JSON list of C-alpha atoms in Angstrom, two decimals:
[
{"chain": "A", "resi": 1, "resn": "ILE", "atom": "CA", "xyz": [81.39, 113.72, 84.44]},
{"chain": "A", "resi": 2, "resn": "PRO", "atom": "CA", "xyz": [83.10, 111.47, 86.97]},
{"chain": "A", "resi": 3, "resn": "THR", "atom": "CA", "xyz": [86.51, 112.29, 88.39]},
{"chain": "A", "resi": 4, "resn": "TRP", "atom": "CA", "xyz": [89.54, 110.02, 88.14]},
{"chain": "A", "resi": 5, "resn": "ASN", "atom": "CA", "xyz": [92.58, 110.19, 90.42]},
{"chain": "A", "resi": 6, "resn": "GLY", "atom": "CA", "xyz": [95.11, 108.05, 88.53]},
{"chain": "A", "resi": 7, "resn": "ASN", "atom": "CA", "xyz": [94.16, 104.80, 90.28]},
{"chain": "A", "resi": 8, "resn": "THR", "atom": "CA", "xyz": [94.61, 102.28, 87.46]},
{"chain": "A", "resi": 9, "resn": "ASP", "atom": "CA", "xyz": [92.35, 99.77, 89.23]},
{"chain": "A", "resi": 10, "resn": "GLU", "atom": "CA", "xyz": [89.48, 102.20, 88.65]},
{"chain": "A", "resi": 11, "resn": "LEU", "atom": "CA", "xyz": [90.49, 103.27, 85.14]},
{"chain": "A", "resi": 12, "resn": "VAL", "atom": "CA", "xyz": [88.38, 100.75, 83.21]},
{"chain": "A", "resi": 13, "resn": "ARG", "atom": "CA", "xyz": [85.11, 101.70, 84.90]},
{"chain": "A", "resi": 14, "resn": "TRP", "atom": "CA", "xyz": [85.91, 105.42, 84.63]},
{"chain": "A", "resi": 15, "resn": "ILE", "atom": "CA", "xyz": [86.57, 105.15, 80.88]},
{"chain": "A", "resi": 16, "resn": "LEU", "atom": "CA", "xyz": [83.37, 103.12, 80.40]},
{"chain": "A", "resi": 17, "resn": "LYS", "atom": "CA", "xyz": [81.40, 105.86, 82.17]},
{"chain": "A", "resi": 18, "resn": "VAL", "atom": "CA", "xyz": [82.93, 108.64, 80.09]},
{"chain": "A", "resi": 19, "resn": "ASN", "atom": "CA", "xyz": [82.45, 106.59, 76.89]},
{"chain": "A", "resi": 20, "resn": "GLN", "atom": "CA", "xyz": [78.75, 106.38, 77.73]},
{"chain": "A", "resi": 21, "resn": "ILE", "atom": "CA", "xyz": [78.55, 110.15, 78.14]},
{"chain": "A", "resi": 22, "resn": "ALA", "atom": "CA", "xyz": [80.45, 110.66, 74.87]},
{"chain": "A", "resi": 23, "resn": "LYS", "atom": "CA", "xyz": [77.83, 108.63, 72.97]},
{"chain": "A", "resi": 24, "resn": "ARG", "atom": "CA", "xyz": [75.13, 111.20, 73.70]},
{"chain": "A", "resi": 25, "resn": "SER", "atom": "CA", "xyz": [76.09, 113.41, 70.75]},
{"chain": "A", "resi": 26, "resn": "SER", "atom": "CA", "xyz": [79.00, 114.49, 68.59]},
{"chain": "A", "resi": 27, "resn": "LEU", "atom": "CA", "xyz": [78.99, 117.84, 70.39]},
{"chain": "A", "resi": 28, "resn": "VAL", "atom": "CA", "xyz": [79.33, 116.15, 73.79]},
{"chain": "A", "resi": 29, "resn": "HIS", "atom": "CA", "xyz": [82.06, 113.89, 72.38]},
{"chain": "A", "resi": 30, "resn": "GLU", "atom": "CA", "xyz": [83.97, 116.98, 71.25]},
{"chain": "A", "resi": 31, "resn": "GLN", "atom": "CA", "xyz": [83.43, 118.97, 74.46]},
{"chain": "A", "resi": 32, "resn": "LEU", "atom": "CA", "xyz": [84.68, 116.12, 76.65]},
{"chain": "A", "resi": 33, "resn": "GLY", "atom": "CA", "xyz": [88.19, 116.80, 75.35]},
{"chain": "A", "resi": 34, "resn": "VAL", "atom": "CA", "xyz": [88.14, 120.13, 77.18]},
{"chain": "A", "resi": 35, "resn": "VAL", "atom": "CA", "xyz": [86.08, 119.09, 80.21]},
{"chain": "A", "resi": 36, "resn": "VAL", "atom": "CA", "xyz": [87.77, 115.79, 81.14]},
{"chain": "A", "resi": 37, "resn": "PRO", "atom": "CA", "xyz": [91.10, 117.41, 82.18]},
{"chain": "A", "resi": 38, "resn": "GLN", "atom": "CA", "xyz": [89.14, 119.41, 84.76]},
{"chain": "A", "resi": 39, "resn": "ARG", "atom": "CA", "xyz": [87.83, 116.12, 86.20]},
{"chain": "A", "resi": 40, "resn": "LEU", "atom": "CA", "xyz": [91.30, 114.63, 86.74]},
{"chain": "A", "resi": 41, "resn": "ARG", "atom": "CA", "xyz": [92.56, 114.49, 90.30]},
{"chain": "A", "resi": 42, "resn": "GLY", "atom": "CA", "xyz": [95.74, 113.44, 92.11]},
{"chain": "A", "resi": 43, "resn": "SER", "atom": "CA", "xyz": [98.39, 111.73, 89.99]},
{"chain": "A", "resi": 44, "resn": "ALA", "atom": "CA", "xyz": [96.17, 111.87, 86.89]},
{"chain": "A", "resi": 45, "resn": "GLU", "atom": "CA", "xyz": [95.95, 115.64, 87.17]},
{"chain": "A", "resi": 46, "resn": "ARG", "atom": "CA", "xyz": [99.70, 115.97, 87.80]},
{"chain": "A", "resi": 47, "resn": "TRP", "atom": "CA", "xyz": [100.43, 113.78, 84.75]},
{"chain": "A", "resi": 48, "resn": "TYR", "atom": "CA", "xyz": [98.15, 115.80, 82.51]},
{"chain": "A", "resi": 49, "resn": "TYR", "atom": "CA", "xyz": [99.57, 119.18, 83.48]},
{"chain": "A", "resi": 50, "resn": "SER", "atom": "CA", "xyz": [103.13, 117.87, 83.22]},
{"chain": "A", "resi": 51, "resn": "MET", "atom": "CA", "xyz": [102.66, 117.59, 79.44]},
{"chain": "A", "resi": 52, "resn": "PRO", "atom": "CA", "xyz": [103.73, 120.52, 77.26]},
{"chain": "A", "resi": 53, "resn": "GLN", "atom": "CA", "xyz": [100.94, 122.96, 76.40]},
{"chain": "A", "resi": 54, "resn": "ASP", "atom": "CA", "xyz": [100.85, 121.99, 72.70]},
{"chain": "A", "resi": 55, "resn": "GLU", "atom": "CA", "xyz": [100.36, 118.30, 73.58]},
{"chain": "A", "resi": 56, "resn": "ARG", "atom": "CA", "xyz": [97.57, 119.17, 76.00]},
{"chain": "A", "resi": 57, "resn": "GLN", "atom": "CA", "xyz": [95.88, 121.17, 73.24]},
{"chain": "A", "resi": 58, "resn": "ASP", "atom": "CA", "xyz": [96.08, 118.14, 70.93]},
{"chain": "A", "resi": 59, "resn": "CYS", "atom": "CA", "xyz": [94.50, 115.99, 73.65]},
{"chain": "A", "resi": 60, "resn": "GLU", "atom": "CA", "xyz": [91.67, 118.45, 74.15]},
{"chain": "A", "resi": 61, "resn": "LYS", "atom": "CA", "xyz": [90.29, 118.14, 70.60]},
{"chain": "A", "resi": 62, "resn": "ASN", "atom": "CA", "xyz": [87.70, 115.59, 71.71]},
{"chain": "A", "resi": 63, "resn": "TRP", "atom": "CA", "xyz": [87.13, 112.56, 73.92]},
{"chain": "A", "resi": 64, "resn": "HIS", "atom": "CA", "xyz": [88.85, 110.26, 71.42]},
{"chain": "A", "resi": 65, "resn": "THR", "atom": "CA", "xyz": [92.13, 112.21, 71.48]},
{"chain": "A", "resi": 66, "resn": "MET", "atom": "CA", "xyz": [91.95, 112.58, 75.27]},
{"chain": "A", "resi": 67, "resn": "ARG", "atom": "CA", "xyz": [91.29, 108.85, 75.73]},
{"chain": "A", "resi": 68, "resn": "GLU", "atom": "CA", "xyz": [94.20, 108.00, 73.41]},
{"chain": "A", "resi": 69, "resn": "ALA", "atom": "CA", "xyz": [96.57, 110.12, 75.52]},
{"chain": "A", "resi": 70, "resn": "ILE", "atom": "CA", "xyz": [95.32, 108.48, 78.70]},
{"chain": "A", "resi": 71, "resn": "ALA", "atom": "CA", "xyz": [95.70, 105.03, 77.15]},
{"chain": "A", "resi": 72, "resn": "ARG", "atom": "CA", "xyz": [99.19, 105.78, 75.86]},
{"chain": "A", "resi": 73, "resn": "HIS", "atom": "CA", "xyz": [100.39, 106.79, 79.32]},
{"chain": "A", "resi": 74, "resn": "TRP", "atom": "CA", "xyz": [98.33, 104.71, 81.76]},
{"chain": "A", "resi": 75, "resn": "MET", "atom": "CA", "xyz": [97.26, 101.65, 79.75]},
{"chain": "A", "resi": 76, "resn": "ASN", "atom": "CA", "xyz": [100.65, 100.49, 78.51]},
{"chain": "A", "resi": 77, "resn": "ARG", "atom": "CA", "xyz": [101.61, 96.88, 77.70]},
{"chain": "A", "resi": 78, "resn": "GLN", "atom": "CA", "xyz": [102.47, 96.09, 81.31]},
{"chain": "A", "resi": 79, "resn": "TRP", "atom": "CA", "xyz": [99.08, 97.40, 82.50]},
{"chain": "A", "resi": 80, "resn": "LEU", "atom": "CA", "xyz": [97.27, 95.43, 79.78]},
{"chain": "A", "resi": 81, "resn": "GLU", "atom": "CA", "xyz": [99.02, 92.19, 80.77]},
{"chain": "A", "resi": 82, "resn": "ARG", "atom": "CA", "xyz": [98.07, 92.78, 84.41]},
{"chain": "A", "resi": 83, "resn": "GLN", "atom": "CA", "xyz": [94.47, 93.40, 83.37]},
{"chain": "A", "resi": 84, "resn": "LYS", "atom": "CA", "xyz": [94.40, 90.20, 81.32]},
{"chain": "A", "resi": 85, "resn": "GLN", "atom": "CA", "xyz": [95.76, 88.24, 84.28]},
{"chain": "A", "resi": 86, "resn": "LYS", "atom": "CA", "xyz": [93.22, 89.90, 86.55]},
{"chain": "A", "resi": 87, "resn": "ALA", "atom": "CA", "xyz": [90.39, 89.05, 84.14]},
{"chain": "A", "resi": 88, "resn": "ASN", "atom": "CA", "xyz": [91.53, 85.44, 83.75]},
{"chain": "A", "resi": 89, "resn": "LYS", "atom": "CA", "xyz": [91.99, 84.91, 87.50]},
{"chain": "A", "resi": 90, "resn": "ALA", "atom": "CA", "xyz": [88.76, 86.59, 88.62]},
{"chain": "A", "resi": 91, "resn": "ARG", "atom": "CA", "xyz": [86.59, 84.08, 90.50]},
{"chain": "A", "resi": 92, "resn": "PHE", "atom": "CA", "xyz": [83.42, 84.40, 92.55]},
{"chain": "A", "resi": 93, "resn": "ARG", "atom": "CA", "xyz": [84.29, 85.71, 96.03]},
{"chain": "A", "resi": 94, "resn": "ASP", "atom": "CA", "xyz": [88.02, 85.65, 95.38]},
{"chain": "A", "resi": 95, "resn": "SER", "atom": "CA", "xyz": [90.52, 87.66, 97.42]},
{"chain": "A", "resi": 96, "resn": "GLY", "atom": "CA", "xyz": [89.20, 91.15, 98.07]},
{"chain": "A", "resi": 97, "resn": "ASN", "atom": "CA", "xyz": [85.67, 90.21, 97.01]},
{"chain": "A", "resi": 98, "resn": "SER", "atom": "CA", "xyz": [84.64, 87.82, 99.79]},
{"chain": "A", "resi": 99, "resn": "LYS", "atom": "CA", "xyz": [81.21, 89.39, 100.27]},
{"chain": "A", "resi": 100, "resn": "GLU", "atom": "CA", "xyz": [80.19, 89.86, 96.64]},
{"chain": "A", "resi": 101, "resn": "SER", "atom": "CA", "xyz": [76.86, 88.61, 95.38]},
{"chain": "A", "resi": 102, "resn": "PRO", "atom": "CA", "xyz": [76.59, 86.44, 92.27]},
{"chain": "A", "resi": 103, "resn": "SER", "atom": "CA", "xyz": [75.36, 89.51, 90.34]},
{"chain": "A", "resi": 104, "resn": "GLU", "atom": "CA", "xyz": [78.34, 91.56, 91.50]},
{"chain": "A", "resi": 105, "resn": "TYR", "atom": "CA", "xyz": [80.67, 88.77, 90.37]},
{"chain": "A", "resi": 106, "resn": "TYR", "atom": "CA", "xyz": [78.99, 88.72, 86.95]},
{"chain": "A", "resi": 107, "resn": "ILE", "atom": "CA", "xyz": [79.44, 92.48, 86.48]},
{"chain": "A", "resi": 108, "resn": "ARG", "atom": "CA", "xyz": [83.05, 92.50, 87.73]},
{"chain": "A", "resi": 109, "resn": "LYS", "atom": "CA", "xyz": [84.09, 89.55, 85.54]},
{"chain": "A", "resi": 110, "resn": "LEU", "atom": "CA", "xyz": [82.26, 90.93, 82.49]},
{"chain": "A", "resi": 111, "resn": "GLU", "atom": "CA", "xyz": [83.88, 94.38, 82.79]},
{"chain": "A", "resi": 112, "resn": "LEU", "atom": "CA", "xyz": [87.34, 92.84, 83.14]},
{"chain": "A", "resi": 113, "resn": "LEU", "atom": "CA", "xyz": [86.88, 90.53, 80.15]},
{"chain": "A", "resi": 114, "resn": "GLU", "atom": "CA", "xyz": [85.25, 93.09, 77.85]},
{"chain": "A", "resi": 115, "resn": "PHE", "atom": "CA", "xyz": [87.97, 95.62, 78.37]},
{"chain": "A", "resi": 116, "resn": "VAL", "atom": "CA", "xyz": [90.89, 93.36, 77.45]},
{"chain": "A", "resi": 117, "resn": "TYR", "atom": "CA", "xyz": [89.38, 90.83, 75.05]},
{"chain": "A", "resi": 118, "resn": "ASN", "atom": "CA", "xyz": [87.17, 91.01, 72.00]},
{"chain": "A", "resi": 119, "resn": "TYR", "atom": "CA", "xyz": [85.03, 87.99, 72.89]},
{"chain": "A", "resi": 120, "resn": "THR", "atom": "CA", "xyz": [81.61, 87.16, 71.45]},
{"chain": "A", "resi": 121, "resn": "GLU", "atom": "CA", "xyz": [78.66, 87.03, 73.83]},
{"chain": "A", "resi": 122, "resn": "GLU", "atom": "CA", "xyz": [78.82, 83.23, 73.91]},
{"chain": "A", "resi": 123, "resn": "GLU", "atom": "CA", "xyz": [82.53, 83.32, 74.74]},
{"chain": "A", "resi": 124, "resn": "LEU", "atom": "CA", "xyz": [81.91, 85.82, 77.53]},
{"chain": "A", "resi": 125, "resn": "ILE", "atom": "CA", "xyz": [79.12, 83.64, 78.93]},
{"chain": "A", "resi": 126, "resn": "GLY", "atom": "CA", "xyz": [81.45, 80.64, 78.85]},
{"chain": "A", "resi": 127, "resn": "GLU", "atom": "CA", "xyz": [84.27, 82.50, 80.61]},
{"chain": "A", "resi": 128, "resn": "ILE", "atom": "CA", "xyz": [81.99, 83.91, 83.29]},
{"chain": "A", "resi": 129, "resn": "LEU", "atom": "CA", "xyz": [80.48, 80.51, 84.09]},
{"chain": "A", "resi": 130, "resn": "THR", "atom": "CA", "xyz": [83.80, 78.65, 83.84]},
{"chain": "A", "resi": 131, "resn": "CYS", "atom": "CA", "xyz": [85.17, 80.79, 86.66]},
{"chain": "A", "resi": 132, "resn": "ALA", "atom": "CA", "xyz": [82.02, 80.57, 88.75]},
{"chain": "A", "resi": 133, "resn": "PRO", "atom": "CA", "xyz": [81.68, 77.84, 91.39]},
{"chain": "A", "resi": 134, "resn": "VAL", "atom": "CA", "xyz": [81.05, 74.42, 89.82]},
{"chain": "A", "resi": 135, "resn": "VAL", "atom": "CA", "xyz": [77.89, 74.07, 91.88]},
{"chain": "A", "resi": 136, "resn": "TRP", "atom": "CA", "xyz": [76.33, 76.88, 89.82]},
{"chain": "A", "resi": 137, "resn": "ASN", "atom": "CA", "xyz": [76.11, 74.41, 86.93]},
{"chain": "A", "resi": 138, "resn": "THR", "atom": "CA", "xyz": [73.10, 72.85, 88.65]},
{"chain": "A", "resi": 139, "resn": "LEU", "atom": "CA", "xyz": [71.13, 76.00, 87.75]},
{"chain": "A", "resi": 140, "resn": "LEU", "atom": "CA", "xyz": [73.17, 77.71, 85.03]},
{"chain": "A", "resi": 141, "resn": "SER", "atom": "CA", "xyz": [74.77, 76.03, 82.07]},
{"chain": "A", "resi": 142, "resn": "PRO", "atom": "CA", "xyz": [76.54, 77.90, 79.26]},
{"chain": "A", "resi": 143, "resn": "HIS", "atom": "CA", "xyz": [74.51, 76.16, 76.55]},
{"chain": "A", "resi": 144, "resn": "GLN", "atom": "CA", "xyz": [71.29, 77.67, 78.01]},
{"chain": "A", "resi": 145, "resn": "PHE", "atom": "CA", "xyz": [72.33, 81.25, 77.26]},
{"chain": "A", "resi": 146, "resn": "PHE", "atom": "CA", "xyz": [73.02, 83.06, 74.02]},
{"chain": "A", "resi": 147, "resn": "LYS", "atom": "CA", "xyz": [72.72, 86.62, 75.33]},
{"chain": "A", "resi": 148, "resn": "LEU", "atom": "CA", "xyz": [74.57, 88.18, 78.23]},
{"chain": "A", "resi": 149, "resn": "THR", "atom": "CA", "xyz": [71.42, 89.83, 79.53]},
{"chain": "A", "resi": 150, "resn": "ASP", "atom": "CA", "xyz": [69.73, 86.42, 79.75]},
{"chain": "A", "resi": 151, "resn": "LEU", "atom": "CA", "xyz": [72.60, 85.11, 81.88]},
{"chain": "A", "resi": 152, "resn": "GLN", "atom": "CA", "xyz": [72.61, 88.24, 84.03]},
{"chain": "A", "resi": 153, "resn": "ASP", "atom": "CA", "xyz": [68.85, 87.97, 84.58]},
{"chain": "A", "resi": 154, "resn": "ALA", "atom": "CA", "xyz": [69.14, 84.27, 85.48]},
{"chain": "A", "resi": 155, "resn": "ILE", "atom": "CA", "xyz": [71.94, 85.00, 87.96]},
{"chain": "A", "resi": 156, "resn": "ARG", "atom": "CA", "xyz": [69.81, 87.70, 89.56]},
{"chain": "A", "resi": 157, "resn": "TYR", "atom": "CA", "xyz": [66.78, 85.37, 89.67]},
{"chain": "A", "resi": 158, "resn": "TYR", "atom": "CA", "xyz": [68.79, 82.61, 91.39]},
{"chain": "A", "resi": 159, "resn": "GLU", "atom": "CA", "xyz": [70.94, 85.01, 93.46]},
{"chain": "A", "resi": 160, "resn": "GLU", "atom": "CA", "xyz": [70.08, 83.64, 96.90]},
{"chain": "A", "resi": 161, "resn": "THR", "atom": "CA", "xyz": [70.19, 80.02, 95.78]},
{"chain": "A", "resi": 162, "resn": "LEU", "atom": "CA", "xyz": [73.57, 80.44, 94.09]},
{"chain": "A", "resi": 163, "resn": "SER", "atom": "CA", "xyz": [74.97, 82.08, 97.23]},
{"chain": "A", "resi": 164, "resn": "ARG", "atom": "CA", "xyz": [73.59, 79.32, 99.45]},
{"chain": "A", "resi": 165, "resn": "LEU", "atom": "CA", "xyz": [74.89, 76.56, 97.17]},
{"chain": "A", "resi": 166, "resn": "THR", "atom": "CA", "xyz": [78.33, 78.18, 97.12]},
{"chain": "A", "resi": 167, "resn": "ASP", "atom": "CA", "xyz": [78.36, 78.57, 100.91]},
{"chain": "A", "resi": 168, "resn": "GLN", "atom": "CA", "xyz": [77.34, 74.91, 101.34]},
{"chain": "A", "resi": 169, "resn": "GLN", "atom": "CA", "xyz": [80.03, 73.77, 98.91]},
{"chain": "A", "resi": 170, "resn": "THR", "atom": "CA", "xyz": [82.65, 75.84, 100.74]},
{"chain": "A", "resi": 171, "resn": "LEU", "atom": "CA", "xyz": [81.60, 74.41, 104.12]},
{"chain": "A", "resi": 172, "resn": "SER", "atom": "CA", "xyz": [81.67, 70.90, 102.72]},
{"chain": "A", "resi": 173, "resn": "LEU", "atom": "CA", "xyz": [85.15, 71.40, 101.28]},
{"chain": "A", "resi": 174, "resn": "SER", "atom": "CA", "xyz": [86.49, 72.82, 104.56]},
{"chain": "A", "resi": 175, "resn": "ASP", "atom": "CA", "xyz": [84.94, 69.87, 106.46]},
{"chain": "A", "resi": 176, "resn": "ASP", "atom": "CA", "xyz": [86.62, 67.45, 104.03]},
{"chain": "A", "resi": 177, "resn": "THR", "atom": "CA", "xyz": [89.95, 69.25, 104.49]},
{"chain": "A", "resi": 178, "resn": "ARG", "atom": "CA", "xyz": [89.70, 69.00, 108.28]},
{"chain": "A", "resi": 179, "resn": "ALA", "atom": "CA", "xyz": [88.73, 65.33, 108.09]},
{"chain": "A", "resi": 180, "resn": "ALA", "atom": "CA", "xyz": [91.73, 64.58, 105.88]},
{"chain": "A", "resi": 181, "resn": "ARG", "atom": "CA", "xyz": [94.11, 66.00, 108.51]}
]
């Protein structure tokens, strides 16, 4: 079971990992309520043990009750709005992700969107490609894909080409900017 230190930027992925573990069986789902508190570190651990004993016992019934307590405290309205903004603004190789591959962009954008929106697969495909570089449309068009895995496989197949096309487009745009000055 992965640890979590209270870093809200890592919360989504951590919850997704624990959700996956919880799906293994109803017994595992139940036991996670007791085990997860032992996997909390830093501010997450301090928060958990700052709660009264009876509230901690309620949380420890199962993963669902533990996740609800975590969501109530850490995933408040302000956090959700920030996550929506982050999901909407996420672009290929944006600030802090300058070296990401097209596949890494796909995974990052998908995780952000899935956690804050209840989109269909086609809507997710559209959002992912809308925020990708326009030059990707030469190889990937939203109407070609009906399943996320098909888009993910196509991005992986064209990985090097998409990176090269993006790099060429970026160089061309910076040349145009310098010429305009």
